[in-house]
XYZ file of C-alpha atoms in Angstrom:
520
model
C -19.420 -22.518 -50.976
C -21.456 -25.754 -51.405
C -24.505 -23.644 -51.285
C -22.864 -21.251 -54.532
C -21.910 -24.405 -56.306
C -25.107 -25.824 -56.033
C -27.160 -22.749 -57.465
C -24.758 -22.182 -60.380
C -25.695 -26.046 -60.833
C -29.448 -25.132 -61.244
C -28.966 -21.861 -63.262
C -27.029 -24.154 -65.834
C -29.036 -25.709 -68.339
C -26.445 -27.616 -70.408
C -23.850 -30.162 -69.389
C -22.383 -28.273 -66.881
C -25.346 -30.025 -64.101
C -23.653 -33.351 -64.017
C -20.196 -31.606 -63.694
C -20.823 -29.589 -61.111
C -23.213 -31.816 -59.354
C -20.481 -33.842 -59.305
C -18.299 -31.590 -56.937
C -17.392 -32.913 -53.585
C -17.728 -30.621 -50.554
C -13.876 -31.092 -50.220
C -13.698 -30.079 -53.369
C -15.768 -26.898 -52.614
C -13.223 -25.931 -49.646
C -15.977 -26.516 -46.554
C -15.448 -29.775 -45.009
C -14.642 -29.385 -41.435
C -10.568 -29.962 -41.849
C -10.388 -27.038 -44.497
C -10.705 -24.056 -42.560
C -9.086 -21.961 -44.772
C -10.536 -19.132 -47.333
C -7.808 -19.390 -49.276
C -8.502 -22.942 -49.970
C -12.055 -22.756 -50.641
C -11.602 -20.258 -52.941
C -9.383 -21.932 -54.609
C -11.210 -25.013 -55.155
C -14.706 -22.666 -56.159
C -12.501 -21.396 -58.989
C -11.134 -24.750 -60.067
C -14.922 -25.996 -59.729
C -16.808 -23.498 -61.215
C -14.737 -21.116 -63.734
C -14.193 -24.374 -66.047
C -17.915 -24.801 -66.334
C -19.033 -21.432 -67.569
C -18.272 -21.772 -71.109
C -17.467 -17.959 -71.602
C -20.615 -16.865 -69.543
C -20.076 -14.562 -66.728
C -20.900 -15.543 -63.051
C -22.880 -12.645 -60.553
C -21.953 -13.626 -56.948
C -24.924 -11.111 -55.079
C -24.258 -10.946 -51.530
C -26.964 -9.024 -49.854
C -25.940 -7.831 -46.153
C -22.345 -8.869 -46.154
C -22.007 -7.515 -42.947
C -24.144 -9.637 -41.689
C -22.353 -13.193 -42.898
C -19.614 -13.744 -40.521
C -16.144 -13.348 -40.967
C -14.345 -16.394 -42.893
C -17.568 -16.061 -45.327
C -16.303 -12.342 -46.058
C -12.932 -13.769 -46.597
C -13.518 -16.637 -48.516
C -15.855 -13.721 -51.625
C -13.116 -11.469 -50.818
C -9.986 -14.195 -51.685
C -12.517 -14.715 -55.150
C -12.265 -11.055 -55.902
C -8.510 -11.187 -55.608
C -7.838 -14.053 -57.489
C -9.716 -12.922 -60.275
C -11.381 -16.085 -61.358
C -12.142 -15.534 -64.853
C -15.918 -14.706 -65.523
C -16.771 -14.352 -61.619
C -18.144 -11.061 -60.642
C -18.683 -10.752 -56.651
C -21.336 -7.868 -55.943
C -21.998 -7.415 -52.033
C -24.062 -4.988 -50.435
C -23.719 -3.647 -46.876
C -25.236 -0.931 -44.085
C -21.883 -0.516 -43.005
C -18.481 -1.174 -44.464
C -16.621 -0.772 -41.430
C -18.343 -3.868 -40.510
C -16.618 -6.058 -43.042
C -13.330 -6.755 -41.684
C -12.857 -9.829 -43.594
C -12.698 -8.287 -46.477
C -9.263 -7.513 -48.235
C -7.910 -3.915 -49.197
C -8.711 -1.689 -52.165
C -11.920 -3.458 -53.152
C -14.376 -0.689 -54.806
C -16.858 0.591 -52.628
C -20.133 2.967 -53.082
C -22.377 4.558 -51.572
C -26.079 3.182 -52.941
C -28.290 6.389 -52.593
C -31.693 6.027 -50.632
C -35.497 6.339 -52.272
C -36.339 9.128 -53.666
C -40.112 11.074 -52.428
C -41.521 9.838 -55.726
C -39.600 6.098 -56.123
C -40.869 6.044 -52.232
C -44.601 6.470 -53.345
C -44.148 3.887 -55.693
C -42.353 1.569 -53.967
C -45.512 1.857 -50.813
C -47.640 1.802 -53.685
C -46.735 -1.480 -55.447
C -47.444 -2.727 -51.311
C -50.785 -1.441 -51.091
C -49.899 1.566 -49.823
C -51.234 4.559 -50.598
C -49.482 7.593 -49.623
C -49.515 12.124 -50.058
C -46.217 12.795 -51.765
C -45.337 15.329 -49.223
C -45.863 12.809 -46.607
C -43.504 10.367 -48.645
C -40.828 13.110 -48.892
C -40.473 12.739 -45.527
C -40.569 9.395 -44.508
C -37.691 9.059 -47.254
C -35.711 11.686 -45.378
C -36.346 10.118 -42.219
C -35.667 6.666 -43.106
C -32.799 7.812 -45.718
C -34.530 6.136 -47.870
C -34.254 2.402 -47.183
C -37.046 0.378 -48.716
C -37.711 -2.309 -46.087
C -37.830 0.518 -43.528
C -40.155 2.813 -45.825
C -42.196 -0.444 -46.249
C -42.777 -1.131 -42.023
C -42.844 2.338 -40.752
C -46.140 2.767 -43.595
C -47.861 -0.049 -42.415
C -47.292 1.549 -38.821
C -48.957 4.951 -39.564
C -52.573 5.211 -40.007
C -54.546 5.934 -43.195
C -54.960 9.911 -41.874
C -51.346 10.406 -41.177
C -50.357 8.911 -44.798
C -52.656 11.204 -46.447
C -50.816 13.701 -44.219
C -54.624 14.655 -42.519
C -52.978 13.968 -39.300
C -49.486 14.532 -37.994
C -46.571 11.804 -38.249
C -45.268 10.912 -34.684
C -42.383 12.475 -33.651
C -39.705 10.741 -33.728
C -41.193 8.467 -36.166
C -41.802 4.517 -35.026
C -38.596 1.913 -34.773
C -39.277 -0.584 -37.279
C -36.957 -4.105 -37.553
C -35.086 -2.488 -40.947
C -34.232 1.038 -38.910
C -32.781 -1.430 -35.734
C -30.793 -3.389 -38.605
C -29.157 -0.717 -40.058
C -28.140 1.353 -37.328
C -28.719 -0.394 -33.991
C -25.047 -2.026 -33.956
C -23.428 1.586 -33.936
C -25.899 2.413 -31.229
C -25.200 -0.394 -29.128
C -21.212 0.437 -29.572
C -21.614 3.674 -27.284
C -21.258 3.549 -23.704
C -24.218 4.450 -21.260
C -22.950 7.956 -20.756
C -22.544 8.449 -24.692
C -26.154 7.044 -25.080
C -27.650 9.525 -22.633
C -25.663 12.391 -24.718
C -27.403 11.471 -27.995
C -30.948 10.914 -26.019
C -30.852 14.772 -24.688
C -29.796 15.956 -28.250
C -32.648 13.762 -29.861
C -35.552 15.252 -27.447
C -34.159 18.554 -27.561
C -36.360 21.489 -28.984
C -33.531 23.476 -29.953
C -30.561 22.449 -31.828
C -28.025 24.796 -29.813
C -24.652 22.959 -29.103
C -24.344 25.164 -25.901
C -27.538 24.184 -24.553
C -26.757 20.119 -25.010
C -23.568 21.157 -23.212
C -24.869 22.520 -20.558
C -27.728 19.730 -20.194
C -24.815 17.189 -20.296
C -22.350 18.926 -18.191
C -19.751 18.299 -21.097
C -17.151 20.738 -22.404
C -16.812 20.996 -25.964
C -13.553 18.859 -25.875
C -15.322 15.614 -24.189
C -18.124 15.487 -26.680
C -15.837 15.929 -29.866
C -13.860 13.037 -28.119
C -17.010 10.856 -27.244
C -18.291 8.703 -29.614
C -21.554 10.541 -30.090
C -20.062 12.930 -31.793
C -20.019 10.432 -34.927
C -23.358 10.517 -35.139
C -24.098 14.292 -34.860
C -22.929 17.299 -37.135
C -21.827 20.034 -35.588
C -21.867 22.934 -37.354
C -22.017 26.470 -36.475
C -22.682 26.190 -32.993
C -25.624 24.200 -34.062
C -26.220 20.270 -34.205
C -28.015 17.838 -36.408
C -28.211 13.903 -36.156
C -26.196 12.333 -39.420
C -28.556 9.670 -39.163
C -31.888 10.609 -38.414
C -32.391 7.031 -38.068
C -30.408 6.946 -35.438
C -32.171 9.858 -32.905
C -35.502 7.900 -33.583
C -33.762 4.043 -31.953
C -32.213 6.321 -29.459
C -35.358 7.869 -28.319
C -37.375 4.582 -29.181
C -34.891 2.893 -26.712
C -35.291 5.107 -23.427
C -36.973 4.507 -21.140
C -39.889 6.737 -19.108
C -37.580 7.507 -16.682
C -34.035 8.559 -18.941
C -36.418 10.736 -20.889
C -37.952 12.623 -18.088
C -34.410 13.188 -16.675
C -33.379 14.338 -20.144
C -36.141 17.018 -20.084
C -35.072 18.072 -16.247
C -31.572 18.676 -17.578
C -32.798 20.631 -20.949
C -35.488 22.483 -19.105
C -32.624 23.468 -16.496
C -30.230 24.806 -18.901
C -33.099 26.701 -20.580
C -34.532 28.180 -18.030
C -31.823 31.551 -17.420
C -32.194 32.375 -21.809
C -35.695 30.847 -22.750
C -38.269 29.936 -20.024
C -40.977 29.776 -22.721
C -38.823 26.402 -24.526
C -38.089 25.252 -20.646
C -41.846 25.173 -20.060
C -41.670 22.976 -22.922
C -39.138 20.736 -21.201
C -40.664 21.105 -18.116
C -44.133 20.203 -19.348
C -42.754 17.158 -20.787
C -40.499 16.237 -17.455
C -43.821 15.315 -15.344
C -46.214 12.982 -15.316
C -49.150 14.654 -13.286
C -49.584 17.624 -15.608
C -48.050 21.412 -14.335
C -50.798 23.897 -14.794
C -48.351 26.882 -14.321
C -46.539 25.501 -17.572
C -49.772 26.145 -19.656
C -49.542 29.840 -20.358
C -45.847 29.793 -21.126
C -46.636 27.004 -23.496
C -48.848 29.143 -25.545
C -46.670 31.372 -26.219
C -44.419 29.465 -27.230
C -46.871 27.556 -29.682
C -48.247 31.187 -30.737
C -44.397 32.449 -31.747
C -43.779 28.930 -33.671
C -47.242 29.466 -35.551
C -45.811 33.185 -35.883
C -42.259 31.996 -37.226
C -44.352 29.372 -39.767
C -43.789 26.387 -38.112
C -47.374 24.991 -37.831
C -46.254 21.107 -36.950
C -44.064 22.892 -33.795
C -46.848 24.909 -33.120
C -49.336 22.404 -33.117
C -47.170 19.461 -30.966
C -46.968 22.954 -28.380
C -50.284 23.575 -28.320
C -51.607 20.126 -28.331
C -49.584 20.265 -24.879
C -50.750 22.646 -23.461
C -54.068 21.729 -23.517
C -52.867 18.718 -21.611
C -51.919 20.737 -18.808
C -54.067 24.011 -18.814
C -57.377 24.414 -17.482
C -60.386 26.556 -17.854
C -59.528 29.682 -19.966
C -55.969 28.730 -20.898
C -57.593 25.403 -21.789
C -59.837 26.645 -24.037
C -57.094 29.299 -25.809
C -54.463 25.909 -26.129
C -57.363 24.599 -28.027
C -58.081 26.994 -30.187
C -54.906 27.131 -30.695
C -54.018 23.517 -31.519
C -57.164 23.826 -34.291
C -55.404 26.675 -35.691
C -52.291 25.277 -36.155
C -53.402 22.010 -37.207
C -55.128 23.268 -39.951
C -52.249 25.986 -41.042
C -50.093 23.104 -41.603
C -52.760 20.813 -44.071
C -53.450 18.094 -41.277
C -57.175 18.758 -41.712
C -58.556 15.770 -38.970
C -56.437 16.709 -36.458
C -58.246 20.547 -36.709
C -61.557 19.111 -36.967
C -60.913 17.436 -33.878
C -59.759 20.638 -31.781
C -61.512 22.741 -33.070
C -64.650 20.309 -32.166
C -63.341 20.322 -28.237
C -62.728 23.863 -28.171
C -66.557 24.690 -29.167
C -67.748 22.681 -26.181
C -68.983 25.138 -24.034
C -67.309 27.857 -25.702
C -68.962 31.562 -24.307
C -69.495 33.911 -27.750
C -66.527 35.506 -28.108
C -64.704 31.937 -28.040
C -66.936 30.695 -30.378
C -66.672 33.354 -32.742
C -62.870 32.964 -32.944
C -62.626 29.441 -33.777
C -65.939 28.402 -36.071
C -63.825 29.659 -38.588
C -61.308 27.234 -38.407
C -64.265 24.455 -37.680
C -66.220 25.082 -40.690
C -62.761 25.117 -43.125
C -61.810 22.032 -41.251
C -64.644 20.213 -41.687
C -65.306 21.397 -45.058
C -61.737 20.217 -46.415
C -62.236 16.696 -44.597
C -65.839 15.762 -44.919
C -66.532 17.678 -48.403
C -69.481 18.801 -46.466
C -70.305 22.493 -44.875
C -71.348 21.806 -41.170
C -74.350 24.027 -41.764
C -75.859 22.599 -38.147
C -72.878 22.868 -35.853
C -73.203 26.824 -37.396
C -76.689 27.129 -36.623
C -76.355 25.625 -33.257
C -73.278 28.324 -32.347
C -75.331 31.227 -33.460
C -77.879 30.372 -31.298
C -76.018 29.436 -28.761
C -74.803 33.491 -28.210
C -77.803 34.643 -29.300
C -79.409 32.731 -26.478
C -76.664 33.906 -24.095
C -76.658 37.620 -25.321
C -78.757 38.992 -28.182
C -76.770 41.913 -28.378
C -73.358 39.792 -29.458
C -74.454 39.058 -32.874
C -74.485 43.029 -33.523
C -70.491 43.168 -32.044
C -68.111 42.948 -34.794
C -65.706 40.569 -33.264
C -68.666 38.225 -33.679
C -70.253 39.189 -36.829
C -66.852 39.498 -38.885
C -64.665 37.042 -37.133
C -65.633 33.537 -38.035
C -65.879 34.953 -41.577
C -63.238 36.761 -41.902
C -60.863 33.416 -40.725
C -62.773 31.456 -43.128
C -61.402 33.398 -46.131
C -57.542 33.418 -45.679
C -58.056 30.011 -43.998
C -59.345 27.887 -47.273
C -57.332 29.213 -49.966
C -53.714 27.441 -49.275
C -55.519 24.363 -48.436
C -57.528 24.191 -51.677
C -56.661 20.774 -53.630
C -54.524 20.749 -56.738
C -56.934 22.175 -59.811
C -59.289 22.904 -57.628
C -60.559 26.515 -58.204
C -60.186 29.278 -55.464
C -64.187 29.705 -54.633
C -64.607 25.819 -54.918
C -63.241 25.662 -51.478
C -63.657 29.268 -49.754
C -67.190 29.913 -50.939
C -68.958 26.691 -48.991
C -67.213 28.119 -45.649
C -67.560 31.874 -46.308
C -71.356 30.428 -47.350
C -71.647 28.848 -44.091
C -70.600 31.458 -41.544
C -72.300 34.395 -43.901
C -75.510 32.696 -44.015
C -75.903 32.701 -40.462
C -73.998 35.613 -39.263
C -74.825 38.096 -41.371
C -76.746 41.303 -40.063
C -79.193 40.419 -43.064
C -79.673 38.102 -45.983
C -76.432 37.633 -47.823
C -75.665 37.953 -51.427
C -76.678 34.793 -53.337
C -73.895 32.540 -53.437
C -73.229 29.396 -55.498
C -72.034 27.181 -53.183
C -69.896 24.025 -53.992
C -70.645 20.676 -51.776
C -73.113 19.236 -50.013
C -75.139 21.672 -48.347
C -78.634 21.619 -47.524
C -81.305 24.350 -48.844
C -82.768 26.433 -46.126
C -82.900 30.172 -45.313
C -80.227 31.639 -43.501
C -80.322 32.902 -40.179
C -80.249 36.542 -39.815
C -78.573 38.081 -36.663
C -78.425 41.693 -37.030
C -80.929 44.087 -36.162
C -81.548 45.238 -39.822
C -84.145 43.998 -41.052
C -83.919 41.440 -44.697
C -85.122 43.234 -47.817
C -87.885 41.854 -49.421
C -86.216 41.202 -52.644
C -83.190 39.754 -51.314
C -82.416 36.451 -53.314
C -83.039 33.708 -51.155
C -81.937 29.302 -51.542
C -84.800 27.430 -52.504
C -85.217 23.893 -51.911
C -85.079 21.701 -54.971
C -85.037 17.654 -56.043
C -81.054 16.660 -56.342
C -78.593 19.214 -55.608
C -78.921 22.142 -53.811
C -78.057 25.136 -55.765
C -78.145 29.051 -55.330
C -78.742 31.208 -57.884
C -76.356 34.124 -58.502
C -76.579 37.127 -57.491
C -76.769 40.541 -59.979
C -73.467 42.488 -59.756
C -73.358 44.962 -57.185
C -73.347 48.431 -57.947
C -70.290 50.428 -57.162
C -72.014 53.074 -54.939
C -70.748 52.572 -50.830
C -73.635 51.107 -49.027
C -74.510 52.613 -45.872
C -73.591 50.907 -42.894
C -76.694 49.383 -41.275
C -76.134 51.058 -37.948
C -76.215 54.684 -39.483
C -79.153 56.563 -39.256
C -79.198 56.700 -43.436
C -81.508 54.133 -44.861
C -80.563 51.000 -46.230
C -80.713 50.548 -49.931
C -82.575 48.180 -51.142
C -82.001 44.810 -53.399
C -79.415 41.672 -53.552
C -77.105 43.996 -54.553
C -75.606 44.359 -50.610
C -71.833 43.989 -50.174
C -69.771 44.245 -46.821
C -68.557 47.348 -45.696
C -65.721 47.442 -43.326
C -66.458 47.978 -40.343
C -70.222 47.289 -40.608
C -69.992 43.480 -40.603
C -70.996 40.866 -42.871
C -74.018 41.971 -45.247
C-alpha cells in the first residue's frame, strides 16, 4: 500500500503531492502491528479517494497470482468497498490461484495473439518471421507474448522463415514454465508419467494411452491428468499445448525411453509400422531391423499429406538404416522435406542421398535436389547436374537411354516447383530453371530453347541419348551480364517420332517430348 500511495503521489501534479506525501505508513495500513486487509484498505481509501479531485484511479495488477495472499486481499477489500473513483484491474494465468480474492468479482478470459498480431509483435523485437510459421507458434504458445517473444529468439533464422522444421515439441521458455508449470508440478509422479506417454505419443488413441499406462478408463477420468487432456471421441488432445511441451521438456532420457517401451508395446498387436516408431525412439544404439518398417510408415504419412510426420519418420530412419534402406530413408526425408515448404532441410537430404548414389538412385532424387536448391539458393545447380549425368554415364552408357533415367528427374521437377512457387511469382519463374536444368543434360538431344529465370551459367547442354543433335537446334550462347536463352518457334502440332523408331527424326527446334520416348 505504501508503494500505491507513493505512485499516485508522483502521477499527481497539483496539490495533492504534499497531501499524500504526507501519509504515514500507519496510515497506509502496513506497519508491522496492522496485519489486517481490511484495515489497510480502509486507510488507502481514506488516503487516497479525498485527493483525486473527481479523477479516476487505475489500480493495474499484473500477475496477481503471483503477489501473495494478504496482497490479493487487501485489492480485493478495495473492490468491495467501492472507494469512489478507484478502479482495480488485475491480470492472472490462473484464477484458481487467487484465493485471496473475494466472491463475484468479474472475471475474463484475455484471448492470446493472433498469427498476424504475433508477426508484429516478433517484429517490433527484431524478429522476423513466415506468417505460417507465426500461426503456429501462436497456437502452440496460445498466444502469450513473452512466450512468443523467447521461444523466437530460440529458433534459428531457417526455421522462422519456415525453411527448416520447428522442433517438436517446441523449446520450454521461462514465460511457458510461468504459466503452466504450477499445475504441472500439482500432479503426482504417476499422473506426470500419464501426461509424458500421451505427449510423445504418435497417435492420439485413448485406448492405446490406456493400454501404455495400464489404466482403465475410470482411473484416468479420476486422475488429475485428465484436466489437462480432452477426451473426445475415443481420441485425446492436450488443453494446453503448453503444457505437453514442459512435460516432455521435463523428462528425463530415461522416463522417455520407458514411455516409448510402453507405447511401442501396446502398438505392436494393431500397428507394428507406428511401434517401429516407438521402438526406434526407445534405444539408444540405433535398431537396424526398425528401418524398413519406418519407411513405410514415413511413405503412408507422405501418402495421407502429412509431409512434417513424414519427414520427422524418415529423418529416423536414416538414423538407423544402412546401405540400401539408408539411401531410400534419404530420399525419402528430401522428398518430404521439400513437400512440406522446408526447402534447407531438402537441400540437405537430398545432398546426402546423392553421395554415392548408383543411376537409378540418382535419377530418382536430382529432381528433388535441383527444386531444392533452386527455391533456397535462387540458383540452378547446373554442376551438381552435370556431375550426376556423368557419373551413370561413366558407370553405364546405356542408362541415359532407360526411361526411368531420362524422364525421372524431370518429370519430379515439374509437379515438384509449382506449390512451392513464392507469392506473385509466375508458374515458369520457378519450374522452368529446374525443368531447364535436368532437360539440358538429360535429354536424348538438344532441348527446346528455354528462357530460363535465375542465375544460370551459359554453356551447351549435355546430350545423353543416342540421337544425334540437329544442326539447327537453338542453342545458349554466352553473353556479357545475364545469361539468357532465346525462345524457341512454336512447335508444330504433327507427333514427332520417337527417336528409337526406325522413322527419321524431323528436323528443327521445333522437338517436343513424346511419352514414352523421354525428354527431347
Amino acid at each position: 500500500m505504501r508503494s500505491l500511495v507513493d505512485a499516485v503521489a508522483r502521477a499527481c501534479t497539483d496539490g495533492a503531492v504534499p497531501a499524500l506525501a504526507g501519509t504515514s505508513t500507519a496510515q497506509a495500513g502496513t506497519t508491522p502491528d496492522d496485519d489486517s486487509p481490511e484495515s489497510a484498505a480502509a486507510h488507502l481509501a481514506a488516503s487516497v479517494a479525498p485527493e483525486l479531485g473527481g479523477r479516476r484511479l487505475v489500480v493495474v495488477a499484473d500477475d496477481l497470482d503471483l503477489l501473495g495472499p494478504d496482497c490479493q486481499e487487501t485489492l480485493g477489500q478495495v473492490v468491495l468497498r467501492r472507494v469512489p473513483g478507484v478502479v482495480v484491474l488485475a491480470t492472472a494465468t490462473r484464477v484458481d490461484a487467487t484465493p485471496g480474492l473475494p466472491r463475484g468479482l468479474e472475471v475474463r478470459d484475455l484471448p492470446g495473439l493472433g498469427p498476424g498480431e504475433a508477426v508484429g509483435l516478433l517484429a517490433s523485437h527484431g524478429v522476423v518471421v513466415a506468417p505460417h510459421v507465426a500461426a503456429r507458434l501462436a497456437r502452440e504458445l496460445v498466444g502469450n507474448p513473452a512466450a512468443l517473444v523467447q521461444t523466437a529468439r530460440l529458433l534459428s533464422a531457417a526455421q522462422l522463415a519456415g525453411w527448416s522444421a520447428l522442433p517438436d515439441p517446441l523449446p520450454v521458455v521461462p514465460a511457458v514454465r510461468d504459466a503452466v508449470g504450477k499445475a504441472v508440478d500439482l500432479l503426482d509422479e504417476a499422473e506426470r508419467q500419464v501426461l509424458l506417454v500421451a505427449a510423445v505419443a504418435a497417435t492420439p488413441r485413448t485406448d492405446v494411452l490406456l493400454a501404455a499406462t495400464t489404466r482403465s478408463t475410470d482411473d484416468l477420468l479420476r486422475g488429475g491428468s485428465a484436466a489437462h487432456l480432452d477426451l473426445v471421441a475415443s481420441r485425446y488432445r492436450f488443453a494446453d499445448p503448453r503444457v505437453r511441451a514442459l512435460v516432455h521438456g521435463d523428462a528425463t532420457v530415461a522416463e522417455r525411453t520407458a514411455a516409448h517401451e510402453a507405447l511401442a508395446a501396446a502398438l505392436a498387436p494393431g500397428d507394428p509400422d507406428v511401434a517401429a516408431w516407438h521402438a526406434a525412439l526407445a534405444t539408444l544404439e540405433g535398431d537396424a531391423d526398425v528401418a524398413v518398417a519406418l519407411v513405410r510408415l514415413a511413405r503412408r504419412h507422405l501418402h495421407h499429406g502429412d509431409a512434417g510426420a513424414a519427414f520427422e519418420v524418415a529423418r529416423e530412419a536414416a538414423s538407423h538404416a544402412a546401405d540400401g534402406a539408408r539411401r531410400r530413408a534419404l530420399e525419402l526425408a528430401a522428398a518430404a522435406a521439400l513437400a512440406g515448404g522446408c526447402v534447407h532441410d531438402a537441400t540437405h537430404w537430398a545432398r546426402g542421398a546423392l553421395r554415392g548414389a548408383d543411376p537409378d538412385e540418382t535419377a530418382r532424387v536430382l529432381g528433388t535436389f535441383v527444386v531444392a536448391v533452386t527455391l533456397s539458393e535462387g540458383q540452378v545447380p547446373l554442376d551438381v547436374v552435370d556431375r550426376a549425368v556423368a557419373h551413370v554415364l561413366d558407370a553405364d552408357p546405356r542408362a541415359a537411354g532407360g526411361p526411368r533415367w531420362s524422364r525421372g528427374p524431370r518429370r519430379r521437377c515439374e509437379p515438384s516447383a509449382s506449390p512451392l512457387r513464392p507469392r506473385g511469382c509466375s508458374r515458369s519463374a520457378v519450374k522452368d530453371p529446374a525443368r531447364a536444368a535436368c532437360s539440358s543434360a538429360l535429354a536424348r538431344s538438344p532441348p527446346p530453347s528455354t528462357s530460363t529465370h535465375g542465375s544460370t551459367r551459359s554453356r551447351p547442354p549435355r546430350a545423353c541419348g543416342r540421337a544425334e543433335p540437329s544442326p539447327s537446334a537453338s542453342w545458349p550462347r554466352r553473353s556479357s551480364g545475364s545469361t539468357t536463352i532465346e525462345p524457341p518457334r512454336r512447335a508444330a502440332r504433327q507427333r514427332p517420332p520417337c527417336p528409337t523408331a526406325p522413322r527419321t527424326r524431323s528436323p528443327g527446334p521445333s522437338a517436343v517430348s513424346t511419352p514414352g520416348c523421354g525428354a527431347t
